[in-house]
N, CA, C and O atoms as a MOPAC input file, in Angstrom:
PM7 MOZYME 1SCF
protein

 N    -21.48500 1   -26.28800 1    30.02200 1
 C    -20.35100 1   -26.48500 1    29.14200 1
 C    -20.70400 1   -26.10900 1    27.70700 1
 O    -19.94400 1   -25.40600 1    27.04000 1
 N    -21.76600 1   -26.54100 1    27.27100 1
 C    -22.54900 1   -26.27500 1    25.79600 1
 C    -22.37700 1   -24.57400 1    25.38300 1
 O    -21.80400 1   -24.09200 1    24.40700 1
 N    -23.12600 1   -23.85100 1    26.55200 1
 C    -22.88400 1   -22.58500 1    26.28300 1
 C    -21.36800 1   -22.05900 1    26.35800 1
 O    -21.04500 1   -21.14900 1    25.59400 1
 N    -20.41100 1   -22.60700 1    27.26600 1
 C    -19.45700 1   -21.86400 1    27.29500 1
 C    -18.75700 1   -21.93800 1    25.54700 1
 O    -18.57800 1   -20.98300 1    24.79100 1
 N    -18.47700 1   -23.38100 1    25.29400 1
 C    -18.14400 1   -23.30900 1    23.89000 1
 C    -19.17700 1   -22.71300 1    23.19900 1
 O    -18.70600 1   -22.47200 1    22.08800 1
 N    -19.98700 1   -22.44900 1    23.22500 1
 C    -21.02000 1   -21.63100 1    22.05900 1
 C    -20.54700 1   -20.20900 1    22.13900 1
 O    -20.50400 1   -19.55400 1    21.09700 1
 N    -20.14700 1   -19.61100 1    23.40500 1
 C    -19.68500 1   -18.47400 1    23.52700 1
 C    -18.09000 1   -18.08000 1    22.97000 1
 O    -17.80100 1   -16.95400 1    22.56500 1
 N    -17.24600 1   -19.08400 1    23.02400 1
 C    -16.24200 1   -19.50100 1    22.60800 1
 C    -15.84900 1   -19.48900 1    21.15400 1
 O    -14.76100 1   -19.05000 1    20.78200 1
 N    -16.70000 1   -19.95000 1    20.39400 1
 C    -16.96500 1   -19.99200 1    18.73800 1
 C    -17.77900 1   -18.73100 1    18.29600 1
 O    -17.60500 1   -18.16300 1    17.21700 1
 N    -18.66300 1   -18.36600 1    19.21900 1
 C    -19.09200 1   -16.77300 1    18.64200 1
 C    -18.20900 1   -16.03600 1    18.97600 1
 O    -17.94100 1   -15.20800 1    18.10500 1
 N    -17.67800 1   -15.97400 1    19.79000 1
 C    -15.90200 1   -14.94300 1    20.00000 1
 C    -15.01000 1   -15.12300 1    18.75300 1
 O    -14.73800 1   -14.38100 1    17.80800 1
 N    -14.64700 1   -16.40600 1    19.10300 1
 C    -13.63800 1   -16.87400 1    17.54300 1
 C    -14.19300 1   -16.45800 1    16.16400 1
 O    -13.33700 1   -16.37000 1    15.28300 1
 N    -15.52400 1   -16.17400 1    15.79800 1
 C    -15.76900 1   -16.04800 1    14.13100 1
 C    -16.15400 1   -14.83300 1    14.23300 1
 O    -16.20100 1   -14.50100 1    13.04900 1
 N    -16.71800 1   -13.19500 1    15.33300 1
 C    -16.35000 1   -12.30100 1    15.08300 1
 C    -15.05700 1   -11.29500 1    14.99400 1
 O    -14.94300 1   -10.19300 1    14.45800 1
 N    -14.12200 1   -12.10500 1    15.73200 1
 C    -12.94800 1   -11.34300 1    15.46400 1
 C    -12.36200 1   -11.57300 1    14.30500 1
 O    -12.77000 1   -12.53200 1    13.65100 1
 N    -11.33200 1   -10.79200 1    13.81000 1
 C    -10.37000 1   -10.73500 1    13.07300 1
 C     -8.67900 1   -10.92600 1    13.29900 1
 O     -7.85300 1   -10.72400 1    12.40900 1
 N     -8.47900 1   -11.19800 1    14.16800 1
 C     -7.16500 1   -11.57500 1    14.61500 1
 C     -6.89400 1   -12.21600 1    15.42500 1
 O     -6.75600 1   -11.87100 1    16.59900 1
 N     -6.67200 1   -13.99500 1    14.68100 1
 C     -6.38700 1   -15.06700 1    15.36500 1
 C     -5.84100 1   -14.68500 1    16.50600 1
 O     -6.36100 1   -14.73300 1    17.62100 1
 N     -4.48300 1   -14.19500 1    16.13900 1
 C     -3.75500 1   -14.24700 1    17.87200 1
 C     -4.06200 1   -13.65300 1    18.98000 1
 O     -3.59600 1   -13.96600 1    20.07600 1
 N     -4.79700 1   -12.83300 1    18.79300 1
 C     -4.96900 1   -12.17100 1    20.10400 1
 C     -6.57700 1   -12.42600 1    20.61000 1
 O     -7.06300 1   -12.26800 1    21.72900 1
 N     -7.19400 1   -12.87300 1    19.36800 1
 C     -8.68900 1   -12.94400 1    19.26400 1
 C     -9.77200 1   -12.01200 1    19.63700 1
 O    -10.74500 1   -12.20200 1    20.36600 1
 N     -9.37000 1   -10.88500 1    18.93400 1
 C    -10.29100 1    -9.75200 1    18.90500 1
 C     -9.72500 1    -8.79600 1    17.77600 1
 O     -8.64300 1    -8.99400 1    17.22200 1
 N    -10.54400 1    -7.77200 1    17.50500 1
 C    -10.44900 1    -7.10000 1    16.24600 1
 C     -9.05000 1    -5.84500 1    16.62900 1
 O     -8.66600 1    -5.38900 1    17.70600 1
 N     -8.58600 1    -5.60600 1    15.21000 1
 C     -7.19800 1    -4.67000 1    15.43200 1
 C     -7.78300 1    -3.33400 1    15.82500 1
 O     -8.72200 1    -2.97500 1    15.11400 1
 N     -7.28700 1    -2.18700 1    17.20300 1
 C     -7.19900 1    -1.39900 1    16.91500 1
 C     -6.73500 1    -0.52800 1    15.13400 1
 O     -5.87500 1    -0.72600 1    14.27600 1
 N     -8.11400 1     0.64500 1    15.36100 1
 C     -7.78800 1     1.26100 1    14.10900 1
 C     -6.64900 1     2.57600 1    14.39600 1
 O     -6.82800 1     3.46600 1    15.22800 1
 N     -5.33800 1     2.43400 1    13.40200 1
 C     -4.50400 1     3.43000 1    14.08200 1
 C     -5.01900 1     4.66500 1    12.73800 1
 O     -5.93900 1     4.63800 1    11.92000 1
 N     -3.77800 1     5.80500 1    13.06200 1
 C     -4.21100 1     6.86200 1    11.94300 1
 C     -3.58100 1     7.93700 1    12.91000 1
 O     -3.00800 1     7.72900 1    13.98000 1
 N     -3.91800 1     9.59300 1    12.03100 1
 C     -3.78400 1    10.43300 1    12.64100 1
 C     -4.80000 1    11.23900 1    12.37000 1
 O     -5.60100 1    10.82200 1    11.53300 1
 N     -5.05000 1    12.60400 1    12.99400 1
 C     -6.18800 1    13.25900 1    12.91000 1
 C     -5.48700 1    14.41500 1    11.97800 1
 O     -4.43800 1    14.90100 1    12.40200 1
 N     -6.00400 1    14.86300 1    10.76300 1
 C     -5.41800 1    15.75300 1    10.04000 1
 C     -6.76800 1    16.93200 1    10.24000 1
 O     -7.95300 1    16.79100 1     9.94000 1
 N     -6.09700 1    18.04600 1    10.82800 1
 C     -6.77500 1    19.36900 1    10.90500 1
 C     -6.22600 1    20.57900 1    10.28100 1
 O     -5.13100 1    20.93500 1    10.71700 1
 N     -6.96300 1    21.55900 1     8.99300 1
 C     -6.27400 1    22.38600 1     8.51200 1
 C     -7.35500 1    23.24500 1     8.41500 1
 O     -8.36600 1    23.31700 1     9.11300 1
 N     -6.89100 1    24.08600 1     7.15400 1
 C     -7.22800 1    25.04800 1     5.99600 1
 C     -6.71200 1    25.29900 1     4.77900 1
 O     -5.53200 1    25.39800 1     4.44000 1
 N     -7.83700 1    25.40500 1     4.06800 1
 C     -7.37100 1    25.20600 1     2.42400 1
 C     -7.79500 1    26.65200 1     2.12100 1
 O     -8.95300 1    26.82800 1     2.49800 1
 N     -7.24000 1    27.75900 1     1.56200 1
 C     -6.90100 1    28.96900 1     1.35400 1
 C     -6.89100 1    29.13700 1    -0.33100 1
 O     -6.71100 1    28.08800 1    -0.94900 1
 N     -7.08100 1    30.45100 1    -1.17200 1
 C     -6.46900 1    31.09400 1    -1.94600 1
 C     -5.23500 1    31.36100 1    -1.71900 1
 O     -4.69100 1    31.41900 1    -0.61600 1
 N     -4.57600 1    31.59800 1    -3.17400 1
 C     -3.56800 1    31.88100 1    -3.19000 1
 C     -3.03000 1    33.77700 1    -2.13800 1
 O     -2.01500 1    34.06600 1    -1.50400 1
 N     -4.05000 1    34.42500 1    -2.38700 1
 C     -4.72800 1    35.92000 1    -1.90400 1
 C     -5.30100 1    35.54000 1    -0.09900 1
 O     -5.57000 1    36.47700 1     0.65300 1
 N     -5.39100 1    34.34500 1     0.28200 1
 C     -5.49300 1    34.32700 1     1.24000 1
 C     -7.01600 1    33.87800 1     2.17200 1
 O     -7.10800 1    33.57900 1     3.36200 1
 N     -8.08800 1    33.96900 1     1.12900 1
 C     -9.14600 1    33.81700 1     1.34400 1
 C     -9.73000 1    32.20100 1     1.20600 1
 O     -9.54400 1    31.34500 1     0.34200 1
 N    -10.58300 1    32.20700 1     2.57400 1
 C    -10.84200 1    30.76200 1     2.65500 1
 C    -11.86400 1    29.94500 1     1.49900 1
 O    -12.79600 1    30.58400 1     1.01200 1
 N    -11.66300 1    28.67700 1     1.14000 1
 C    -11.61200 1    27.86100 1    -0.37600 1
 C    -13.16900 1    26.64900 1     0.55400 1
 O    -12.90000 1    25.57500 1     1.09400 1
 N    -14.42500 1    27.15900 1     0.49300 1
 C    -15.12600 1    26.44700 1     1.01700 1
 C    -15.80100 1    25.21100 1    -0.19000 1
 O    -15.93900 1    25.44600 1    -1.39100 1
 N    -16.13100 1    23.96700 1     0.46100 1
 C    -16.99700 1    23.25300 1    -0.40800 1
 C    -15.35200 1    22.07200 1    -1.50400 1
 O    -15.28300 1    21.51200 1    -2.59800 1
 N    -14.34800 1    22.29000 1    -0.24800 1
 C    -13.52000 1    21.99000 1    -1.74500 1
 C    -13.08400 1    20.11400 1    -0.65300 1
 O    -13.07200 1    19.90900 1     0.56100 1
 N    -12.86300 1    19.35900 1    -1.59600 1
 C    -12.47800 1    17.98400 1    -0.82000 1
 C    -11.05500 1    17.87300 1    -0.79800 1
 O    -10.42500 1    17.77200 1    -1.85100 1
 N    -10.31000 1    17.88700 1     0.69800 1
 C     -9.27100 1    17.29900 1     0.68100 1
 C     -8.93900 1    15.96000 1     1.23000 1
 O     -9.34500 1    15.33600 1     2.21000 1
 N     -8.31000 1    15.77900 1     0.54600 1
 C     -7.64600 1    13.85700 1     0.08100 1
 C     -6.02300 1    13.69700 1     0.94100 1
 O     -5.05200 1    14.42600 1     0.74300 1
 N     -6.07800 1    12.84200 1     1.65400 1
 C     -4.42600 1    12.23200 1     1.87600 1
 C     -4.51000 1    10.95400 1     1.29100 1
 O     -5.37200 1    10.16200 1     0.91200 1
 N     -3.37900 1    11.04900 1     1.35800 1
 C     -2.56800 1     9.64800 1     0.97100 1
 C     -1.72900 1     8.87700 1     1.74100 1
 O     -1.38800 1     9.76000 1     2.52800 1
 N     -1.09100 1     7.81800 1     2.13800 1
 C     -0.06400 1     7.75500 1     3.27900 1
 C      0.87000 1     6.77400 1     2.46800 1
 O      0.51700 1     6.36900 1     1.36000 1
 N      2.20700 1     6.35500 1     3.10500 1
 C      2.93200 1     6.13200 1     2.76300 1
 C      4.02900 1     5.38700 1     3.74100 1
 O      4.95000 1     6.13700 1     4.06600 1
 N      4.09500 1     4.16300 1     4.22500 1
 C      4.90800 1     3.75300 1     5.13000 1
 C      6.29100 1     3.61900 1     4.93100 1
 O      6.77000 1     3.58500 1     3.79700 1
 N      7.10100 1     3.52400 1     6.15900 1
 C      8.95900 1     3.50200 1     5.73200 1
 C      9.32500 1     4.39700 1     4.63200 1
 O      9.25500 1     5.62500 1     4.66300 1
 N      9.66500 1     3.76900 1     3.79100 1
 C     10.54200 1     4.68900 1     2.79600 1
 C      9.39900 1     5.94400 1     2.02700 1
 O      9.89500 1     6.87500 1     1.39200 1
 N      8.15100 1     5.84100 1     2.15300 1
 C      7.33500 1     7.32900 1     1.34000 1
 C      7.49900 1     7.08600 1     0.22300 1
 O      7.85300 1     8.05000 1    -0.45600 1
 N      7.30900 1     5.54700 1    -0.60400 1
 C      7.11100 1     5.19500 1    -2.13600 1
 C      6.06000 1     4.42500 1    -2.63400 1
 O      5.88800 1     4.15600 1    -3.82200 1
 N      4.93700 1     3.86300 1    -1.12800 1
 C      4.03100 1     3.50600 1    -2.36100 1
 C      2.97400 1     3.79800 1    -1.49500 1
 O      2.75600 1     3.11200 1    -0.49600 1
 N      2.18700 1     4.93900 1    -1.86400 1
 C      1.30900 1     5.80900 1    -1.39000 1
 C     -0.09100 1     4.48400 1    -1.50600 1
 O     -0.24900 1     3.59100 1    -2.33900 1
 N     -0.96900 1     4.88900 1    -0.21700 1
 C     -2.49500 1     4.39900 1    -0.52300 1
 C     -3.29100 1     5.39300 1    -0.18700 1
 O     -2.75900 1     6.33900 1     0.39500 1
 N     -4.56700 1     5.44000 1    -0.42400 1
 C     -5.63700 1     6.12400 1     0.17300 1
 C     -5.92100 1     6.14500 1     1.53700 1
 O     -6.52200 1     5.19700 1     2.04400 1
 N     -5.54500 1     7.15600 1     2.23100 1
 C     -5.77700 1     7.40100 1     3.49400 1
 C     -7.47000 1     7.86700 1     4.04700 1
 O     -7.96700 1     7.27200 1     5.00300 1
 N     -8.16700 1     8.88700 1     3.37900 1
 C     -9.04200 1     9.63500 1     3.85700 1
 C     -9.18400 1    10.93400 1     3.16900 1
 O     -8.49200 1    11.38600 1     2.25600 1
 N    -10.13000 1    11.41600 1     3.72400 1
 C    -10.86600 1    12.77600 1     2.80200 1
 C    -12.04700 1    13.45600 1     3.64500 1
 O    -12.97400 1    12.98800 1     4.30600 1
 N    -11.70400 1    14.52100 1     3.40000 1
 C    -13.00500 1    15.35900 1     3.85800 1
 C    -13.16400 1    16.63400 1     3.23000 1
 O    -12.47500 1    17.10700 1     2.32700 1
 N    -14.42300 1    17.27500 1     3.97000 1
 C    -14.66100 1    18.43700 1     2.73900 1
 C    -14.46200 1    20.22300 1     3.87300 1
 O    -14.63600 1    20.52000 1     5.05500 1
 N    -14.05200 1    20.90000 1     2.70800 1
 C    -13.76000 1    21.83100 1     3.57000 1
 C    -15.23200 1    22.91200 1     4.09000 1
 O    -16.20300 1    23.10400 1     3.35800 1
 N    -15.08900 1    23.42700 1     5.31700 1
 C    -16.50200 1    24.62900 1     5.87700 1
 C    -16.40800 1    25.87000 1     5.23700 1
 O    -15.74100 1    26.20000 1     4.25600 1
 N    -17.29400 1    26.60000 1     6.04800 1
 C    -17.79300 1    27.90300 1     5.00400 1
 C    -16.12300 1    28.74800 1     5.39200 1
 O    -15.74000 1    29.48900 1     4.48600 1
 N    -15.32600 1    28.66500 1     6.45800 1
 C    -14.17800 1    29.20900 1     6.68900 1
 C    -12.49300 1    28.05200 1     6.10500 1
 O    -11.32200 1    28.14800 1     6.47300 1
 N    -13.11600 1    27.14400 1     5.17100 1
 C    -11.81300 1    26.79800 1     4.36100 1
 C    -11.38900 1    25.48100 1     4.96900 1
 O    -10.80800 1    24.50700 1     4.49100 1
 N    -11.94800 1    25.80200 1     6.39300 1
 C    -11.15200 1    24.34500 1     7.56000 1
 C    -11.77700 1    22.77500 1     7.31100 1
 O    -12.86400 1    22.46400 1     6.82500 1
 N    -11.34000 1    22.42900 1     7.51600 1
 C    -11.30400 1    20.37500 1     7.43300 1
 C    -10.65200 1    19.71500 1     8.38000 1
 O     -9.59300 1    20.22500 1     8.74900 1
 N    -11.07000 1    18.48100 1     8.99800 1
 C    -10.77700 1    17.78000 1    10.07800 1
 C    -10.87500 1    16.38900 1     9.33200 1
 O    -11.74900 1    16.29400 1     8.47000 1
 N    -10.21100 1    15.50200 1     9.53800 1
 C    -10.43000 1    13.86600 1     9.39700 1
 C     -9.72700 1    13.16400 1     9.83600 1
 O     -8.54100 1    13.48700 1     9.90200 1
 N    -10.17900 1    11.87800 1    10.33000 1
 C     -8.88500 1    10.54600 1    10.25600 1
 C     -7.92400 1    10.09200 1     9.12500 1
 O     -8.28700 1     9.05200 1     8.57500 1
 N     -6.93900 1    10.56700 1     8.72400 1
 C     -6.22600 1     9.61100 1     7.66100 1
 C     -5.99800 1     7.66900 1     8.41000 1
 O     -5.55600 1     7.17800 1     9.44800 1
 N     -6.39200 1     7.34100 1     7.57900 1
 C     -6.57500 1     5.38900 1     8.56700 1
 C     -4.73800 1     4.80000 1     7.77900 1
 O     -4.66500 1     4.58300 1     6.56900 1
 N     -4.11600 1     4.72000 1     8.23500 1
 C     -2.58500 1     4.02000 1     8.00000 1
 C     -3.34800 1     2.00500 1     8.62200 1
 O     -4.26200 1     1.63800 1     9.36100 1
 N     -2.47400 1     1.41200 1     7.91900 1
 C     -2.50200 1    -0.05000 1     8.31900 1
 C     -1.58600 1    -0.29800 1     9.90000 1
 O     -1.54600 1    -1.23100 1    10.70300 1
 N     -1.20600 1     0.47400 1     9.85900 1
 C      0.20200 1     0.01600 1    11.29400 1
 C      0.23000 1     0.91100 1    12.00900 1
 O     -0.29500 1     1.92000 1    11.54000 1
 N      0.78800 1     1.03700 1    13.38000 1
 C      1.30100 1     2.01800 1    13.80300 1
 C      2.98000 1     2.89000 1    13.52500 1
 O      3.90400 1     2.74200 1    14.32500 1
 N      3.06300 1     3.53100 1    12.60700 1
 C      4.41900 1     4.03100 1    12.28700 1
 C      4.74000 1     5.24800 1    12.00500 1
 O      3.83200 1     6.04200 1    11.76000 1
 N      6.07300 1     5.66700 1    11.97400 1
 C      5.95100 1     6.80200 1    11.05000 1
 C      5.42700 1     6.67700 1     9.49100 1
 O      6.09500 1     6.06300 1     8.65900 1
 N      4.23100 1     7.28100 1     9.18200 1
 C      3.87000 1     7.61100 1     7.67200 1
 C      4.03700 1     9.09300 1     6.92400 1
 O      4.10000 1    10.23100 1     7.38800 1
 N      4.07000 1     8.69100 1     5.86400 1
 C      4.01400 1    10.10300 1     5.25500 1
 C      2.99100 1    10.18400 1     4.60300 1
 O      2.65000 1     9.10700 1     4.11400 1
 N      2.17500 1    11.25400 1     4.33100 1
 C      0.87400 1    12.01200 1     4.04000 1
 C      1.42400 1    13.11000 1     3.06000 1
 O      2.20000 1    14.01800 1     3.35600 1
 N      0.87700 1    12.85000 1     1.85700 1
 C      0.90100 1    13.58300 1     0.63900 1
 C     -0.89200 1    14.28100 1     0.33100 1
 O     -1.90200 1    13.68700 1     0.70900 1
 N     -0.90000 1    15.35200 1    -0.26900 1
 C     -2.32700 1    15.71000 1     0.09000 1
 C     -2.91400 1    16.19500 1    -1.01300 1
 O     -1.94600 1    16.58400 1    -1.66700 1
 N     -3.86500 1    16.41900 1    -1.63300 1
 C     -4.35800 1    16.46500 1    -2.77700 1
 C     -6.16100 1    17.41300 1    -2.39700 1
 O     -6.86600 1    17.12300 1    -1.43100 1
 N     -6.42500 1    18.23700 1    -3.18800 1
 C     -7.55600 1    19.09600 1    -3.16000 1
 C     -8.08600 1    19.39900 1    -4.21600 1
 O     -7.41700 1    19.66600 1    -5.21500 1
 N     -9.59000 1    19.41800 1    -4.19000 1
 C    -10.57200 1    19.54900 1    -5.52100 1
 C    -11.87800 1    20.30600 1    -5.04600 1
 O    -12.26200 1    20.48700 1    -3.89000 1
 N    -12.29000 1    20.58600 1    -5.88600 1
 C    -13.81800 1    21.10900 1    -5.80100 1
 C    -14.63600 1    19.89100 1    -5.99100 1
 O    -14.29100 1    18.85200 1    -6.55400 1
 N    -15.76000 1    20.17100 1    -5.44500 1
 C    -16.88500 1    18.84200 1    -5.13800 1
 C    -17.62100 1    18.72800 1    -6.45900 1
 O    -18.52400 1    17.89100 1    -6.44300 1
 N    -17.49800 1    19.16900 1    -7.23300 1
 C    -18.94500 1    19.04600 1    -8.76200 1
 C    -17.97500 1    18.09900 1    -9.46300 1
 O    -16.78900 1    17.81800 1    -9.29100 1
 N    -18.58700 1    17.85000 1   -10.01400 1
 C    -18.67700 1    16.60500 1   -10.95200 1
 C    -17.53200 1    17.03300 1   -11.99500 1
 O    -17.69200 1    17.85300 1   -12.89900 1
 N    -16.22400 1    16.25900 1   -11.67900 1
 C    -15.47800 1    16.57800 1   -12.89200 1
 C    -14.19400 1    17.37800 1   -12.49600 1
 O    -13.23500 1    17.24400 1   -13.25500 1
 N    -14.06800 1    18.08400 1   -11.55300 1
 C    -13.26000 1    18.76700 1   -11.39900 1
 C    -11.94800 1    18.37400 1   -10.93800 1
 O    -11.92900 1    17.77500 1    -9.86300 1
 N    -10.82200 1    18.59000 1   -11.53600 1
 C     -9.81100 1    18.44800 1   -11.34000 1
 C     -8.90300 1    18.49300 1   -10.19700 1
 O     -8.93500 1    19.59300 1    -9.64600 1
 N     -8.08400 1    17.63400 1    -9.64900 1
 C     -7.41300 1    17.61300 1    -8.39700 1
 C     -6.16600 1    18.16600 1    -8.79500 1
 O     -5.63000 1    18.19600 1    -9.90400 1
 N     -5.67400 1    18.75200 1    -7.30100 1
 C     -3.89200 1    19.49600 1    -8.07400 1
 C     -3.92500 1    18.83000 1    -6.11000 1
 O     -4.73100 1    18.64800 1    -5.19800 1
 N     -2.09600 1    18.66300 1    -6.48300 1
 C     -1.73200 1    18.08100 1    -5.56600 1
 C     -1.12300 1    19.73200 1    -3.83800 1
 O     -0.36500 1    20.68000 1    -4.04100 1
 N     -1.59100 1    19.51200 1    -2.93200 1
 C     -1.80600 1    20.61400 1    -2.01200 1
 C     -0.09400 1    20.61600 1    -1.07200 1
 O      0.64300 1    19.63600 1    -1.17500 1
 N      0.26500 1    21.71600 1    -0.30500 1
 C      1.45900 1    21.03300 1     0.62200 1
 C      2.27700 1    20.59400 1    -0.02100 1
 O      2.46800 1    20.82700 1    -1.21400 1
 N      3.04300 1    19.70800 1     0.86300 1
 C      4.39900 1    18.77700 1     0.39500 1
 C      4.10100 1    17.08400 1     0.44200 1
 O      3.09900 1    16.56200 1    -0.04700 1
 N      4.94800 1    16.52400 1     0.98000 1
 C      4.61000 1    15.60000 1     1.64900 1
 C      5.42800 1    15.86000 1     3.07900 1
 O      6.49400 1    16.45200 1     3.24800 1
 N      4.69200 1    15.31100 1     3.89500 1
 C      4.51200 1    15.77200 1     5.77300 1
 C      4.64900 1    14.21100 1     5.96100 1
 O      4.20800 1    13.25800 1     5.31800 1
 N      5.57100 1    14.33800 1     7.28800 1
 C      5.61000 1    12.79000 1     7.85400 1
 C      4.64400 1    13.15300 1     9.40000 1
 O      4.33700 1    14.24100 1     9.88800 1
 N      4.36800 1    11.80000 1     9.84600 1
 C      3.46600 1    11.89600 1    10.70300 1
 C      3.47500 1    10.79300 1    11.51400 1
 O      3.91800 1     9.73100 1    11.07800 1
 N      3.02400 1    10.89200 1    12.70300 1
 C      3.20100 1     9.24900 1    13.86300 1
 C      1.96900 1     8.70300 1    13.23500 1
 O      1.23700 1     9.53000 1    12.69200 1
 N      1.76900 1     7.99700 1    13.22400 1
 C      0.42500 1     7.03900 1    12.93200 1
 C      0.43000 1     6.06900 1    14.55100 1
 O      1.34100 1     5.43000 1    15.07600 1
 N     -0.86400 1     6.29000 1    14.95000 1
 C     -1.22400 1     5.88500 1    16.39200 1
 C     -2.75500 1     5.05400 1    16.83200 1
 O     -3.84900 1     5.39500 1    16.38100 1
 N     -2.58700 1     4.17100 1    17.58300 1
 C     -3.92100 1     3.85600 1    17.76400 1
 C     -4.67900 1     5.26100 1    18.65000 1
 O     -3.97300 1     6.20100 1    19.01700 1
 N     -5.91400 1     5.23500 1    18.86400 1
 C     -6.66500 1     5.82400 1    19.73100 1
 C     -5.96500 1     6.12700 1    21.15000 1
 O     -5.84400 1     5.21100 1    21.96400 1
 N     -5.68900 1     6.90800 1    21.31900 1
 C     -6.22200 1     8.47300 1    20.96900 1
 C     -4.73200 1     8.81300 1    19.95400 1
 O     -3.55900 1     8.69400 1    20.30700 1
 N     -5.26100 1     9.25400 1    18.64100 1
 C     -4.78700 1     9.69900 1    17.82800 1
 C     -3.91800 1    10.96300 1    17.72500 1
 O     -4.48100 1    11.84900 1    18.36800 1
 N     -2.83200 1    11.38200 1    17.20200 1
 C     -2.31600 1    12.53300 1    17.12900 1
 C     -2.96300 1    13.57200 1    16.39000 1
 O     -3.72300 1    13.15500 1    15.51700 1
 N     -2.87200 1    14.72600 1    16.49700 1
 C     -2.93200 1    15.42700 1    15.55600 1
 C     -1.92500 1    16.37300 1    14.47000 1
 O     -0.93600 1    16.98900 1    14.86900 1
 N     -2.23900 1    16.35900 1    13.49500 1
 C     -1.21600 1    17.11000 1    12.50300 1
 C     -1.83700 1    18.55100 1    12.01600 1
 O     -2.83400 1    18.26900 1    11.35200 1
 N     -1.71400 1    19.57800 1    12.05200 1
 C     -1.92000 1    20.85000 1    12.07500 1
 C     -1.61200 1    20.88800 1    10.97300 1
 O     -0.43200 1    20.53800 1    10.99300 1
 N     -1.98900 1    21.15800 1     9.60300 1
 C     -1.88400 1    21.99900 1     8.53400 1
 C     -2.41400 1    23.15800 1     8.22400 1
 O     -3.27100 1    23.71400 1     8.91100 1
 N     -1.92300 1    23.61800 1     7.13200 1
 C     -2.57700 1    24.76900 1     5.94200 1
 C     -2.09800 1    24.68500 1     4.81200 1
 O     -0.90100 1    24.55900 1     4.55300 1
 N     -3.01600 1    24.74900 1     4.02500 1
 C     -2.27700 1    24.64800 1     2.39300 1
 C     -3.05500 1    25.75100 1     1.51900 1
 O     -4.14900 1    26.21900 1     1.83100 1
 N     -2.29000 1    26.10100 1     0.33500 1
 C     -3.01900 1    26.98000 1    -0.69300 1
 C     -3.24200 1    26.32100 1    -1.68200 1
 O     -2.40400 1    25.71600 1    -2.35000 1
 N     -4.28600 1    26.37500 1    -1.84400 1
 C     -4.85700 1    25.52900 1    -3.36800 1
 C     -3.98400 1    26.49600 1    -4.55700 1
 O     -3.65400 1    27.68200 1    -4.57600 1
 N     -3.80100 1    25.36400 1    -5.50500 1
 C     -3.49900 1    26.30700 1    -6.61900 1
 C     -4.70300 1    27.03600 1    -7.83300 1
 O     -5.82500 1    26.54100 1    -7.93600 1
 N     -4.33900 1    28.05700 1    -8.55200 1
 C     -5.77800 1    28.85400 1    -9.23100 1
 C     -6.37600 1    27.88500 1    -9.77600 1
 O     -5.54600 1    27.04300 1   -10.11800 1
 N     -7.62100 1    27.53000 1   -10.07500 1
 C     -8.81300 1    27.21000 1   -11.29100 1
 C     -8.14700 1    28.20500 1   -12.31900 1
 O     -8.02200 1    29.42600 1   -12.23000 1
 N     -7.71200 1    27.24400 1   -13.43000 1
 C     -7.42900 1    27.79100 1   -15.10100 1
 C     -8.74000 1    27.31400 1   -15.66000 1
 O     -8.73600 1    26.08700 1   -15.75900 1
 N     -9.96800 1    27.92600 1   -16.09700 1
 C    -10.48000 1    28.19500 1   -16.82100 1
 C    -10.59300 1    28.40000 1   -18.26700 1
 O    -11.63800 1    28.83700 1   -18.74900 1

C-alpha cells in the first residue's frame, strides 16, 4: 500500500495538469520554406521568426525561429498554446549582431495541432539590406 501511494504522489507532482494528471500535449505547426532575394537567389545564414495569434489575429506571441541553409530553406515548430486556428505573421534577419528585422509574407492562418503536426509550406522574399 506504502508504495502504491508513493507512486501515486510521484505521478501527481510531475505532471502538470490536475485533471487529467499528466502533462499537455505540445500542439503547433511545422513551418517549412525559403527565404529568397528579391532577384530570386537563396538568402543563407538569415533567422526566421513567427509569431502566432489566436481567434481574432490581434495579440501576437512568440511562436519559434530558425535559421535558414546554404539553399535559403528553414524548417521549425511554431509552439501555439491550444489547438486552433492561428495566425502566423513572420519576420526575417541576418544572424550578426545588430541587424535589423523587416517583417517577411503576410500574415497566413494555420491549424495548430497536437502531434503529428501539420505542415505549412511557405516562401518569402526578404526585403533589400539599405546600407
Amino acid at each position: 500500500m506504502r508504495k502504491l501511494l508513493l507512486a501515486v504522489l510521484l505521478l501527481s507532482i510531475s505532471c502538470t495538469n490536475p485533471l487529467c494528471g499528466c502533462s499537455p500535449e505540445p500542439t503547433g505547426v511545422i513551418v517549412r520554406g525559403t527565404l529568397r532575394t528579391a532577384g530570386g537567389d537563396p538568402l543563407r545564414g538569415r533567422r526566421v521568426r513567427a509569431e502566432a495569434a489566436l481567434g481574432g489575429c490581434l495579440e501576437y506571441q512568440p511562436a519559434s525561429s530558425g535559421v535558414t541553409n546554404a539553399a535559403g530553406g528553414f524548417e521549425f515548430l511554431a509552439s501555439v498554446p491550444v489547438r486552433d486556428s492561428v495566425c502566423l505573421r513572420f519576420f526575417a534577419r541576418d544572424t550578426a549582431v545588430g541587424a535589423v528585422e523587416s517583417a517577411v509574407g503576410g500574415v497566413l492562418r494555420a491549424r495548430a495541432l497536437a502531434y503529428p503536426w501539420d505542415t505549412l509550406e511557405v516562401s518569402f522574399t526578404a526585403a533589400p539590406v539599405i546600407r
